[in-house]
């Protein structure tokens, strides 16, 4: 038969009886008539290593590739890796998925065992912590396996994808209630009064709905304060131990956004603060052209920003939410600041004005609107010296 590489090779089948061998021969003959057939098959672990190296890493975003690698390393390869690729069955995949739900992952992955003897506190000392994989983790692991086997089918190594024959229920997303416009106002006012060095960054994620990576990767060359515009095209991410400053994931993520007055004022203030920090740092300053940096001009670690945001929430006395939930808060904040719907549509990156108008139908209280206007006006004047 013809292999996927275009070579003619002989393939053998074996069985305990003539009938078993004949059935295998008929099945193999049918496969040969449909297209190329692989005469040898690697283990699943071997194929996954090839798939990650040759398919995933060159073609997908670094964060996505790192996520796929994590699921293969922690959840797929330990249980299914020794299986031959062509011998993997639907039953194997189903048993593996059920095992993920029932097995303590701390025991399976040796999490507690990797700690020093003095720091061990559960599974390694005989007290199992029952750390089971969530429904979301189980589905994501299955999705990665399905994607890998789909590639094997496209490369004509497998005739079918056994993982795709299963149906894994999609868990409901955990809904996080975003801040109201009043909570956002209280948060910003508290940060400004404390002279929080990251106050301009908070303004950008709340006033423009920027993602954390987009805000941290913002460059001065992408900011036009005279025209009150900002171009979103770069982001900062921590991937596999490396801090990457790279383009946004897709072209749809790129956009030229109009800057509300509160954002323009905050960026002007940030420019002055950075100039003072550059002068104070002297030769230690690293000129990278980023808007938001450390005291020496280096990029801000994403996790450090999360910690600063959590601390700012507590000091402001507002409800603690994840950083990414501020993107949802941006819509109600734009409504409260009386930003024109067409401008808000561009900022929120909606494809249709009707979607924006649905947001605008949720009118904030008059008190909140007036308070936000006062906040915007107060930002026009320089901060008082302490």
mmCIF file of C-alpha atoms in Angstrom:
data_model
loop_
_atom_site.group_PDB
_atom_site.id
_atom_site.type_symbol
_atom_site.label_atom_id
_atom_site.label_comp_id
_atom_site.label_asym_id
_atom_site.label_seq_id
_atom_site.Cartn_x
_atom_site.Cartn_y
_atom_site.Cartn_z
ATOM 1 C CA UNK A 1 0.000 0.000 0.000
ATOM 2 C CA UNK A 2 0.924 3.686 -0.277
ATOM 3 C CA UNK A 3 2.068 5.456 2.897
ATOM 4 C CA UNK A 4 1.377 9.131 3.716
ATOM 5 C CA UNK A 5 4.964 9.840 2.568
ATOM 6 C CA UNK A 6 4.111 8.518 -0.911
ATOM 7 C CA UNK A 7 6.153 5.313 -0.591
ATOM 8 C CA UNK A 8 4.925 1.799 -1.428
ATOM 9 C CA UNK A 9 5.325 -0.501 1.573
ATOM 10 C CA UNK A 10 3.983 -3.803 2.784
ATOM 11 C CA UNK A 11 1.839 -3.857 5.927
ATOM 12 C CA UNK A 12 1.230 -6.975 7.984
ATOM 13 C CA UNK A 13 -1.680 -8.004 10.187
ATOM 14 C CA UNK A 14 -1.640 -10.749 12.786
ATOM 15 C CA UNK A 15 -4.201 -12.825 14.661
ATOM 16 C CA UNK A 16 -4.726 -16.088 16.537
ATOM 17 C CA UNK A 17 -7.023 -17.539 13.868
ATOM 18 C CA UNK A 18 -7.395 -17.351 10.095
ATOM 19 C CA UNK A 19 -10.797 -15.659 10.487
ATOM 20 C CA UNK A 20 -9.360 -12.896 12.661
ATOM 21 C CA UNK A 21 -6.548 -12.255 10.204
ATOM 22 C CA UNK A 22 -8.972 -12.270 7.275
ATOM 23 C CA UNK A 23 -11.217 -9.677 8.946
ATOM 24 C CA UNK A 24 -8.197 -7.468 9.596
ATOM 25 C CA UNK A 25 -7.070 -7.935 5.986
ATOM 26 C CA UNK A 26 -10.469 -6.891 4.612
ATOM 27 C CA UNK A 27 -10.515 -3.833 6.872
ATOM 28 C CA UNK A 28 -6.980 -2.904 5.855
ATOM 29 C CA UNK A 29 -7.784 -3.374 2.177
ATOM 30 C CA UNK A 30 -10.750 -1.019 2.517
ATOM 31 C CA UNK A 31 -8.535 1.607 4.170
ATOM 32 C CA UNK A 32 -5.959 1.276 1.369
ATOM 33 C CA UNK A 33 -8.635 1.980 -1.241
ATOM 34 C CA UNK A 34 -9.652 5.186 0.555
ATOM 35 C CA UNK A 35 -6.151 6.669 0.640
ATOM 36 C CA UNK A 36 -2.626 6.365 2.066
ATOM 37 C CA UNK A 37 -2.152 4.151 5.120
ATOM 38 C CA UNK A 38 0.637 4.393 7.683
ATOM 39 C CA UNK A 39 2.616 1.150 7.948
ATOM 40 C CA UNK A 40 4.027 2.010 11.378
ATOM 41 C CA UNK A 41 2.592 3.977 14.275
ATOM 42 C CA UNK A 42 4.311 5.936 17.065
ATOM 43 C CA UNK A 43 3.117 6.050 20.640
ATOM 44 C CA UNK A 44 0.695 8.815 21.509
ATOM 45 C CA UNK A 45 3.396 10.542 23.606
ATOM 46 C CA UNK A 46 5.774 10.481 20.646
ATOM 47 C CA UNK A 47 3.198 11.906 18.285
ATOM 48 C CA UNK A 48 2.148 14.613 20.760
ATOM 49 C CA UNK A 49 5.781 15.707 21.096
ATOM 50 C CA UNK A 50 6.010 15.992 17.292
ATOM 51 C CA UNK A 51 2.658 17.818 17.112
ATOM 52 C CA UNK A 52 3.678 20.385 19.737
ATOM 53 C CA UNK A 53 7.080 20.955 18.136
ATOM 54 C CA UNK A 54 6.172 21.029 14.435
ATOM 55 C CA UNK A 55 2.537 22.155 14.367
ATOM 56 C CA UNK A 56 1.596 24.024 17.528
ATOM 57 C CA UNK A 57 4.717 26.072 18.304
ATOM 58 C CA UNK A 58 5.240 27.511 14.771
ATOM 59 C CA UNK A 59 1.581 28.315 14.089
ATOM 60 C CA UNK A 60 -0.131 29.310 17.336
ATOM 61 C CA UNK A 61 0.359 32.170 19.760
ATOM 62 C CA UNK A 62 2.991 31.492 22.472
ATOM 63 C CA UNK A 63 0.384 31.563 25.245
ATOM 64 C CA UNK A 64 -1.790 29.032 23.425
ATOM 65 C CA UNK A 65 1.207 26.795 22.679
ATOM 66 C CA UNK A 66 2.295 26.890 26.328
ATOM 67 C CA UNK A 67 -1.245 25.996 27.407
ATOM 68 C CA UNK A 68 -1.355 23.009 25.030
ATOM 69 C CA UNK A 69 2.044 21.860 26.290
ATOM 70 C CA UNK A 70 0.811 22.040 29.891
ATOM 71 C CA UNK A 71 -2.236 19.853 29.194
ATOM 72 C CA UNK A 72 -0.138 17.294 27.308
ATOM 73 C CA UNK A 73 2.515 17.167 30.033
ATOM 74 C CA UNK A 74 0.225 17.032 33.065
ATOM 75 C CA UNK A 75 -2.959 15.320 31.931
ATOM 76 C CA UNK A 76 -2.628 13.437 28.623
ATOM 77 C CA UNK A 77 0.856 11.901 28.348
ATOM 78 C CA UNK A 78 1.006 10.377 31.886
ATOM 79 C CA UNK A 79 -2.124 8.264 31.305
ATOM 80 C CA UNK A 80 -2.339 7.714 27.539
ATOM 81 C CA UNK A 81 1.220 8.393 26.363
ATOM 82 C CA UNK A 82 2.315 4.740 26.129
ATOM 83 C CA UNK A 83 -0.626 3.785 23.890
ATOM 84 C CA UNK A 84 0.151 3.257 20.236
ATOM 85 C CA UNK A 85 -1.487 5.971 18.199
ATOM 86 C CA UNK A 86 -3.339 3.549 15.914
ATOM 87 C CA UNK A 87 -4.446 1.407 18.883
ATOM 88 C CA UNK A 88 -6.096 4.241 20.796
ATOM 89 C CA UNK A 89 -9.832 3.541 21.155
ATOM 90 C CA UNK A 90 -12.922 5.452 22.191
ATOM 91 C CA UNK A 91 -13.036 3.356 25.357
ATOM 92 C CA UNK A 92 -9.455 4.377 26.206
ATOM 93 C CA UNK A 93 -10.333 8.065 25.920
ATOM 94 C CA UNK A 94 -13.537 7.663 27.948
ATOM 95 C CA UNK A 95 -11.728 5.792 30.738
ATOM 96 C CA UNK A 96 -9.032 8.492 30.777
ATOM 97 C CA UNK A 97 -11.603 11.296 31.073
ATOM 98 C CA UNK A 98 -13.423 9.521 33.906
ATOM 99 C CA UNK A 99 -10.087 9.012 35.646
ATOM 100 C CA UNK A 100 -9.322 12.726 35.477
ATOM 101 C CA UNK A 101 -12.562 13.437 37.317
ATOM 102 C CA UNK A 102 -12.071 10.755 39.974
ATOM 103 C CA UNK A 103 -8.300 10.806 40.581
ATOM 104 C CA UNK A 104 -6.583 13.220 42.963
ATOM 105 C CA UNK A 105 -4.320 15.316 40.721
ATOM 106 C CA UNK A 106 -2.015 16.154 43.608
ATOM 107 C CA UNK A 107 -1.264 12.431 43.952
ATOM 108 C CA UNK A 108 -1.123 11.813 40.180
ATOM 109 C CA UNK A 109 1.242 14.700 39.478
ATOM 110 C CA UNK A 110 3.259 14.385 42.685
ATOM 111 C CA UNK A 111 2.648 18.019 43.647
ATOM 112 C CA UNK A 112 3.048 17.525 47.379
ATOM 113 C CA UNK A 113 5.854 15.003 46.895
ATOM 114 C CA UNK A 114 7.981 17.603 45.082
ATOM 115 C CA UNK A 115 7.960 19.827 48.142
ATOM 116 C CA UNK A 116 10.748 19.530 50.677
ATOM 117 C CA UNK A 117 10.083 17.090 53.519
ATOM 118 C CA UNK A 118 9.454 19.919 55.956
ATOM 119 C CA UNK A 119 6.841 21.540 53.678
ATOM 120 C CA UNK A 120 4.817 18.445 52.761
ATOM 121 C CA UNK A 121 1.274 18.741 54.058
ATOM 122 C CA UNK A 122 -1.121 16.322 52.324
ATOM 123 C CA UNK A 123 -0.727 13.485 49.794
ATOM 124 C CA UNK A 124 2.981 12.821 50.429
ATOM 125 C CA UNK A 125 2.300 12.209 54.135
ATOM 126 C CA UNK A 126 -0.760 10.006 53.599
ATOM 127 C CA UNK A 127 -3.448 12.682 53.961
ATOM 128 C CA UNK A 128 -4.941 12.888 50.430
ATOM 129 C CA UNK A 129 -6.258 16.359 49.641
ATOM 130 C CA UNK A 130 -8.769 15.065 47.024
ATOM 131 C CA UNK A 131 -7.697 17.658 44.454
ATOM 132 C CA UNK A 132 -9.846 16.564 41.507
ATOM 133 C CA UNK A 133 -9.761 18.176 38.073
ATOM 134 C CA UNK A 134 -12.632 20.579 37.413
ATOM 135 C CA UNK A 135 -15.128 20.045 34.592
ATOM 136 C CA UNK A 136 -13.439 22.913 32.735
ATOM 137 C CA UNK A 137 -10.014 21.257 33.027
ATOM 138 C CA UNK A 138 -11.380 17.897 31.862
ATOM 139 C CA UNK A 139 -12.998 19.451 28.808
ATOM 140 C CA UNK A 140 -9.889 21.503 27.967
ATOM 141 C CA UNK A 141 -7.663 18.399 28.190
ATOM 142 C CA UNK A 142 -10.069 16.542 25.877
ATOM 143 C CA UNK A 143 -10.069 19.498 23.478
ATOM 144 C CA UNK A 144 -6.257 19.399 23.235
ATOM 145 C CA UNK A 145 -6.256 15.630 22.592
ATOM 146 C CA UNK A 146 -8.965 16.032 19.955
ATOM 147 C CA UNK A 147 -6.956 18.772 18.209
ATOM 148 C CA UNK A 148 -3.841 16.571 18.133
ATOM 149 C CA UNK A 149 -5.737 13.584 16.704
ATOM 150 C CA UNK A 150 -7.438 15.839 14.151
ATOM 151 C CA UNK A 151 -3.975 16.749 12.905
ATOM 152 C CA UNK A 152 -3.069 13.042 12.693
ATOM 153 C CA UNK A 153 -6.163 12.499 10.521
ATOM 154 C CA UNK A 154 -5.208 15.438 8.276
ATOM 155 C CA UNK A 155 -1.716 13.985 7.898
ATOM 156 C CA UNK A 156 -3.325 10.629 6.974
ATOM 157 C CA UNK A 157 -1.709 8.847 9.904
ATOM 158 C CA UNK A 158 -5.110 7.914 11.362
ATOM 159 C CA UNK A 159 -8.337 7.072 9.531
ATOM 160 C CA UNK A 160 -10.525 8.698 12.209
ATOM 161 C CA UNK A 161 -10.381 10.736 15.395
ATOM 162 C CA UNK A 162 -11.565 8.590 18.310
ATOM 163 C CA UNK A 163 -11.628 11.562 20.703
ATOM 164 C CA UNK A 164 -14.067 13.419 18.442
ATOM 165 C CA UNK A 165 -16.533 10.525 18.726
ATOM 166 C CA UNK A 166 -17.069 11.348 22.407
ATOM 167 C CA UNK A 167 -19.309 14.110 23.689
ATOM 168 C CA UNK A 168 -17.923 15.970 26.681
ATOM 169 C CA UNK A 169 -20.396 18.387 28.323
ATOM 170 C CA UNK A 170 -19.409 22.029 28.246
ATOM 171 C CA UNK A 171 -19.438 23.477 31.768
ATOM 172 C CA UNK A 172 -21.049 26.810 32.410
ATOM 173 C CA UNK A 173 -18.700 29.724 32.661
ATOM 174 C CA UNK A 174 -18.401 31.275 36.083
ATOM 175 C CA UNK A 175 -19.944 34.692 35.779
ATOM 176 C CA UNK A 176 -18.139 37.509 37.540
ATOM 177 C CA UNK A 177 -20.248 40.551 38.260
ATOM 178 C CA UNK A 178 -18.296 43.606 37.052
ATOM 179 C CA UNK A 179 -18.147 46.857 38.962
ATOM 180 C CA UNK A 180 -20.850 49.417 38.636
ATOM 181 C CA UNK A 181 -19.862 52.866 37.427
ATOM 182 C CA UNK A 182 -20.044 54.081 41.034
ATOM 183 C CA UNK A 183 -17.627 51.370 42.229
ATOM 184 C CA UNK A 184 -15.228 52.227 39.397
ATOM 185 C CA UNK A 185 -15.382 55.902 40.359
ATOM 186 C CA UNK A 186 -14.615 55.122 44.003
ATOM 187 C CA UNK A 187 -11.701 52.915 42.955
ATOM 188 C CA UNK A 188 -10.169 55.575 40.685
ATOM 189 C CA UNK A 189 -10.668 58.411 43.161
ATOM 190 C CA UNK A 190 -9.038 56.390 45.953
ATOM 191 C CA UNK A 191 -6.066 55.473 43.744
ATOM 192 C CA UNK A 192 -5.589 59.087 42.694
ATOM 193 C CA UNK A 193 -5.782 60.425 46.234
ATOM 194 C CA UNK A 194 -3.144 57.900 47.349
ATOM 195 C CA UNK A 195 -0.986 58.919 44.375
ATOM 196 C CA UNK A 196 -0.823 55.287 43.329
ATOM 197 C CA UNK A 197 1.918 55.054 40.650
ATOM 198 C CA UNK A 198 -0.310 52.703 38.642
ATOM 199 C CA UNK A 199 -3.293 55.061 38.698
ATOM 200 C CA UNK A 200 -2.931 55.922 34.948
ATOM 201 C CA UNK A 201 -2.902 52.182 34.167
ATOM 202 C CA UNK A 202 -6.145 51.734 36.098
ATOM 203 C CA UNK A 203 -7.670 54.570 34.088
ATOM 204 C CA UNK A 204 -6.692 52.845 30.835
ATOM 205 C CA UNK A 205 -8.173 49.442 31.677
ATOM 206 C CA UNK A 206 -11.369 50.998 33.021
ATOM 207 C CA UNK A 207 -11.764 53.870 30.563
ATOM 208 C CA UNK A 208 -10.786 51.955 27.407
ATOM 209 C CA UNK A 209 -11.435 48.340 28.336
ATOM 210 C CA UNK A 210 -7.841 47.370 27.509
ATOM 211 C CA UNK A 211 -6.742 43.881 28.415
ATOM 212 C CA UNK A 212 -3.944 43.603 30.952
ATOM 213 C CA UNK A 213 -1.354 42.550 28.366
ATOM 214 C CA UNK A 214 -2.441 45.305 25.949
ATOM 215 C CA UNK A 215 -2.106 47.948 28.644
ATOM 216 C CA UNK A 216 1.316 46.729 29.833
ATOM 217 C CA UNK A 217 2.567 46.478 26.240
ATOM 218 C CA UNK A 218 1.397 49.950 25.211
ATOM 219 C CA UNK A 219 4.137 52.020 23.526
ATOM 220 C CA UNK A 220 4.440 55.795 23.441
ATOM 221 C CA UNK A 221 4.766 55.686 19.669
ATOM 222 C CA UNK A 222 1.233 54.246 19.558
ATOM 223 C CA UNK A 223 -0.209 57.147 21.573
ATOM 224 C CA UNK A 224 -1.222 60.424 19.932
ATOM 225 C CA UNK A 225 -2.211 62.834 22.693
ATOM 226 C CA UNK A 226 -2.827 65.731 20.282
ATOM 227 C CA UNK A 227 -5.416 63.792 18.293
ATOM 228 C CA UNK A 228 -6.591 61.898 21.395
ATOM 229 C CA UNK A 229 -6.035 58.501 19.790
ATOM 230 C CA UNK A 230 -4.353 55.279 20.774
ATOM 231 C CA UNK A 231 -3.378 52.256 18.670
ATOM 232 C CA UNK A 232 -3.708 48.821 20.220
ATOM 233 C CA UNK A 233 -1.283 46.379 18.619
ATOM 234 C CA UNK A 234 1.172 45.064 21.218
ATOM 235 C CA UNK A 235 0.999 43.123 24.452
ATOM 236 C CA UNK A 236 3.245 41.795 27.224
ATOM 237 C CA UNK A 237 2.937 38.208 28.420
ATOM 238 C CA UNK A 238 4.925 35.910 30.678
ATOM 239 C CA UNK A 239 5.277 32.657 28.690
ATOM 240 C CA UNK A 240 7.375 29.660 29.774
ATOM 241 C CA UNK A 241 9.468 31.791 32.076
ATOM 242 C CA UNK A 242 10.091 34.517 29.482
ATOM 243 C CA UNK A 243 8.597 37.996 29.363
ATOM 244 C CA UNK A 244 7.494 38.596 25.768
ATOM 245 C CA UNK A 245 6.584 41.903 24.125
ATOM 246 C CA UNK A 246 4.708 40.742 21.050
ATOM 247 C CA UNK A 247 1.937 41.718 18.682
ATOM 248 C CA UNK A 248 -1.646 41.057 19.707
ATOM 249 C CA UNK A 249 -3.048 37.622 18.965
ATOM 250 C CA UNK A 250 -5.268 38.492 15.988
ATOM 251 C CA UNK A 251 -5.778 41.413 13.634
ATOM 252 C CA UNK A 252 -9.259 41.897 15.097
ATOM 253 C CA UNK A 253 -7.575 42.752 18.410
ATOM 254 C CA UNK A 254 -5.779 45.668 16.745
ATOM 255 C CA UNK A 255 -7.644 48.958 16.756
ATOM 256 C CA UNK A 256 -7.255 52.740 16.772
ATOM 257 C CA UNK A 257 -9.219 53.931 19.779
ATOM 258 C CA UNK A 258 -10.380 57.462 20.578
ATOM 259 C CA UNK A 259 -9.204 58.582 24.007
ATOM 260 C CA UNK A 260 -11.758 60.007 26.451
ATOM 261 C CA UNK A 261 -10.586 63.138 28.264
ATOM 262 C CA UNK A 262 -9.940 61.224 31.492
ATOM 263 C CA UNK A 263 -7.507 58.934 29.631
ATOM 264 C CA UNK A 264 -5.714 61.817 27.899
ATOM 265 C CA UNK A 265 -5.168 63.583 31.210
ATOM 266 C CA UNK A 266 -3.943 60.397 32.880
ATOM 267 C CA UNK A 267 -1.443 59.750 30.069
ATOM 268 C CA UNK A 268 -0.118 63.302 30.247
ATOM 269 C CA UNK A 269 0.391 62.781 33.977
ATOM 270 C CA UNK A 270 2.088 59.449 33.292
ATOM 271 C CA UNK A 271 4.484 61.085 30.814
ATOM 272 C CA UNK A 272 5.581 63.578 33.478
ATOM 273 C CA UNK A 273 6.031 60.855 36.097
ATOM 274 C CA UNK A 274 8.097 58.727 33.726
ATOM 275 C CA UNK A 275 10.340 61.652 32.851
ATOM 276 C CA UNK A 276 11.009 62.179 36.566
ATOM 277 C CA UNK A 277 11.706 58.448 37.047
ATOM 278 C CA UNK A 278 14.073 58.430 34.048
ATOM 279 C CA UNK A 279 16.036 61.317 35.528
ATOM 280 C CA UNK A 280 16.210 59.674 38.951
ATOM 281 C CA UNK A 281 17.298 56.277 37.552
ATOM 282 C CA UNK A 282 20.131 57.756 35.484
ATOM 283 C CA UNK A 283 22.261 55.138 33.728
ATOM 284 C CA UNK A 284 20.122 52.316 35.190
ATOM 285 C CA UNK A 285 17.155 53.370 33.047
ATOM 286 C CA UNK A 286 16.209 50.886 30.272
ATOM 287 C CA UNK A 287 14.630 52.836 27.409
ATOM 288 C CA UNK A 288 12.082 50.447 25.882
ATOM 289 C CA UNK A 289 9.490 52.996 24.810
ATOM 290 C CA UNK A 290 6.769 51.528 27.011
ATOM 291 C CA UNK A 291 4.139 53.718 28.643
ATOM 292 C CA UNK A 292 3.923 51.717 31.870
ATOM 293 C CA UNK A 293 7.226 50.626 33.378
ATOM 294 C CA UNK A 294 9.015 50.025 36.641
ATOM 295 C CA UNK A 295 11.173 52.732 38.231
ATOM 296 C CA UNK A 296 14.056 51.691 35.971
ATOM 297 C CA UNK A 297 12.093 51.620 32.716
ATOM 298 C CA UNK A 298 11.627 47.861 32.528
ATOM 299 C CA UNK A 299 8.314 46.113 31.748
ATOM 300 C CA UNK A 300 5.897 45.486 34.597
ATOM 301 C CA UNK A 301 5.386 41.826 35.424
ATOM 302 C CA UNK A 302 1.734 40.847 34.722
ATOM 303 C CA UNK A 303 1.412 39.037 38.064
ATOM 304 C CA UNK A 304 2.858 42.021 39.907
ATOM 305 C CA UNK A 305 0.206 44.201 38.305
ATOM 306 C CA UNK A 306 -2.471 41.756 39.507
ATOM 307 C CA UNK A 307 -1.122 42.025 43.045
ATOM 308 C CA UNK A 308 -1.079 45.827 42.873
ATOM 309 C CA UNK A 309 -4.643 45.858 41.549
ATOM 310 C CA UNK A 310 -5.817 43.606 44.407
ATOM 311 C CA UNK A 311 -4.120 45.859 46.956
ATOM 312 C CA UNK A 312 -5.705 48.951 45.370
ATOM 313 C CA UNK A 313 -9.152 47.338 45.595
ATOM 314 C CA UNK A 314 -8.743 46.684 49.294
ATOM 315 C CA UNK A 315 -7.468 50.169 50.024
ATOM 316 C CA UNK A 316 -10.365 51.686 48.094
ATOM 317 C CA UNK A 317 -12.886 49.534 49.961
ATOM 318 C CA UNK A 318 -14.500 48.208 46.781
ATOM 319 C CA UNK A 319 -15.512 44.693 45.847
ATOM 320 C CA UNK A 320 -12.563 42.589 44.642
ATOM 321 C CA UNK A 321 -12.853 41.482 41.001
ATOM 322 C CA UNK A 322 -10.322 39.933 38.571
ATOM 323 C CA UNK A 323 -8.415 42.371 36.370
ATOM 324 C CA UNK A 324 -10.062 41.050 33.212
ATOM 325 C CA UNK A 325 -13.507 41.905 34.638
ATOM 326 C CA UNK A 326 -12.639 45.606 34.349
ATOM 327 C CA UNK A 327 -13.209 45.272 30.600
ATOM 328 C CA UNK A 328 -16.888 44.688 31.287
ATOM 329 C CA UNK A 329 -16.944 47.623 33.674
ATOM 330 C CA UNK A 330 -15.679 49.903 30.898
ATOM 331 C CA UNK A 331 -19.078 49.890 29.182
ATOM 332 C CA UNK A 332 -21.003 51.216 32.187
ATOM 333 C CA UNK A 333 -18.236 53.752 32.861
ATOM 334 C CA UNK A 334 -18.492 55.159 29.321
ATOM 335 C CA UNK A 335 -22.240 55.501 29.745
ATOM 336 C CA UNK A 336 -21.798 57.381 32.993
ATOM 337 C CA UNK A 337 -19.232 59.755 31.404
ATOM 338 C CA UNK A 338 -21.695 60.650 28.606
ATOM 339 C CA UNK A 339 -19.357 59.392 25.896
ATOM 340 C CA UNK A 340 -21.121 59.494 22.519
ATOM 341 C CA UNK A 341 -22.471 56.050 21.471
ATOM 342 C CA UNK A 342 -20.456 56.068 18.228
ATOM 343 C CA UNK A 343 -17.252 56.738 20.174
ATOM 344 C CA UNK A 344 -18.167 54.076 22.726
ATOM 345 C CA UNK A 345 -18.810 51.609 19.896
ATOM 346 C CA UNK A 346 -15.273 52.119 18.633
ATOM 347 C CA UNK A 347 -13.742 51.873 22.106
ATOM 348 C CA UNK A 348 -15.653 48.694 22.983
ATOM 349 C CA UNK A 349 -14.889 47.261 19.507
ATOM 350 C CA UNK A 350 -18.514 46.374 18.784
ATOM 351 C CA UNK A 351 -19.327 45.408 15.203
ATOM 352 C CA UNK A 352 -22.824 46.922 15.333
ATOM 353 C CA UNK A 353 -24.185 50.089 16.936
ATOM 354 C CA UNK A 354 -27.223 48.140 18.196
ATOM 355 C CA UNK A 355 -24.969 46.230 20.606
ATOM 356 C CA UNK A 356 -23.617 49.498 21.980
ATOM 357 C CA UNK A 357 -27.092 50.967 22.345
ATOM 358 C CA UNK A 358 -28.130 47.951 24.413
ATOM 359 C CA UNK A 359 -25.334 48.880 26.801
ATOM 360 C CA UNK A 360 -26.447 52.513 26.785
ATOM 361 C CA UNK A 361 -29.979 51.511 27.702
ATOM 362 C CA UNK A 362 -28.699 50.763 31.220
ATOM 363 C CA UNK A 363 -28.511 54.362 32.400
ATOM 364 C CA UNK A 364 -26.508 55.030 35.546
ATOM 365 C CA UNK A 365 -27.766 57.189 38.380
ATOM 366 C CA UNK A 366 -27.512 60.972 38.076
ATOM 367 C CA UNK A 367 -25.332 61.098 41.184
ATOM 368 C CA UNK A 368 -22.784 58.738 39.664
ATOM 369 C CA UNK A 369 -22.739 60.620 36.368
ATOM 370 C CA UNK A 370 -22.122 63.928 38.134
ATOM 371 C CA UNK A 371 -19.412 62.411 40.324
ATOM 372 C CA UNK A 372 -17.577 61.024 37.305
ATOM 373 C CA UNK A 373 -17.750 64.374 35.554
ATOM 374 C CA UNK A 374 -16.229 66.021 38.639
ATOM 375 C CA UNK A 375 -13.488 63.376 38.642
ATOM 376 C CA UNK A 376 -12.717 64.062 34.992
ATOM 377 C CA UNK A 377 -12.554 67.810 35.582
ATOM 378 C CA UNK A 378 -10.338 67.420 38.624
ATOM 379 C CA UNK A 379 -7.850 65.463 36.524
ATOM 380 C CA UNK A 380 -7.390 68.476 34.252
ATOM 381 C CA UNK A 381 -5.523 70.222 37.046
ATOM 382 C CA UNK A 382 -2.099 68.988 38.203
ATOM 383 C CA UNK A 383 -1.869 66.959 41.398
ATOM 384 C CA UNK A 384 -1.174 68.835 44.560
ATOM 385 C CA UNK A 385 2.296 68.388 45.886
ATOM 386 C CA UNK A 386 2.435 66.304 49.042
#
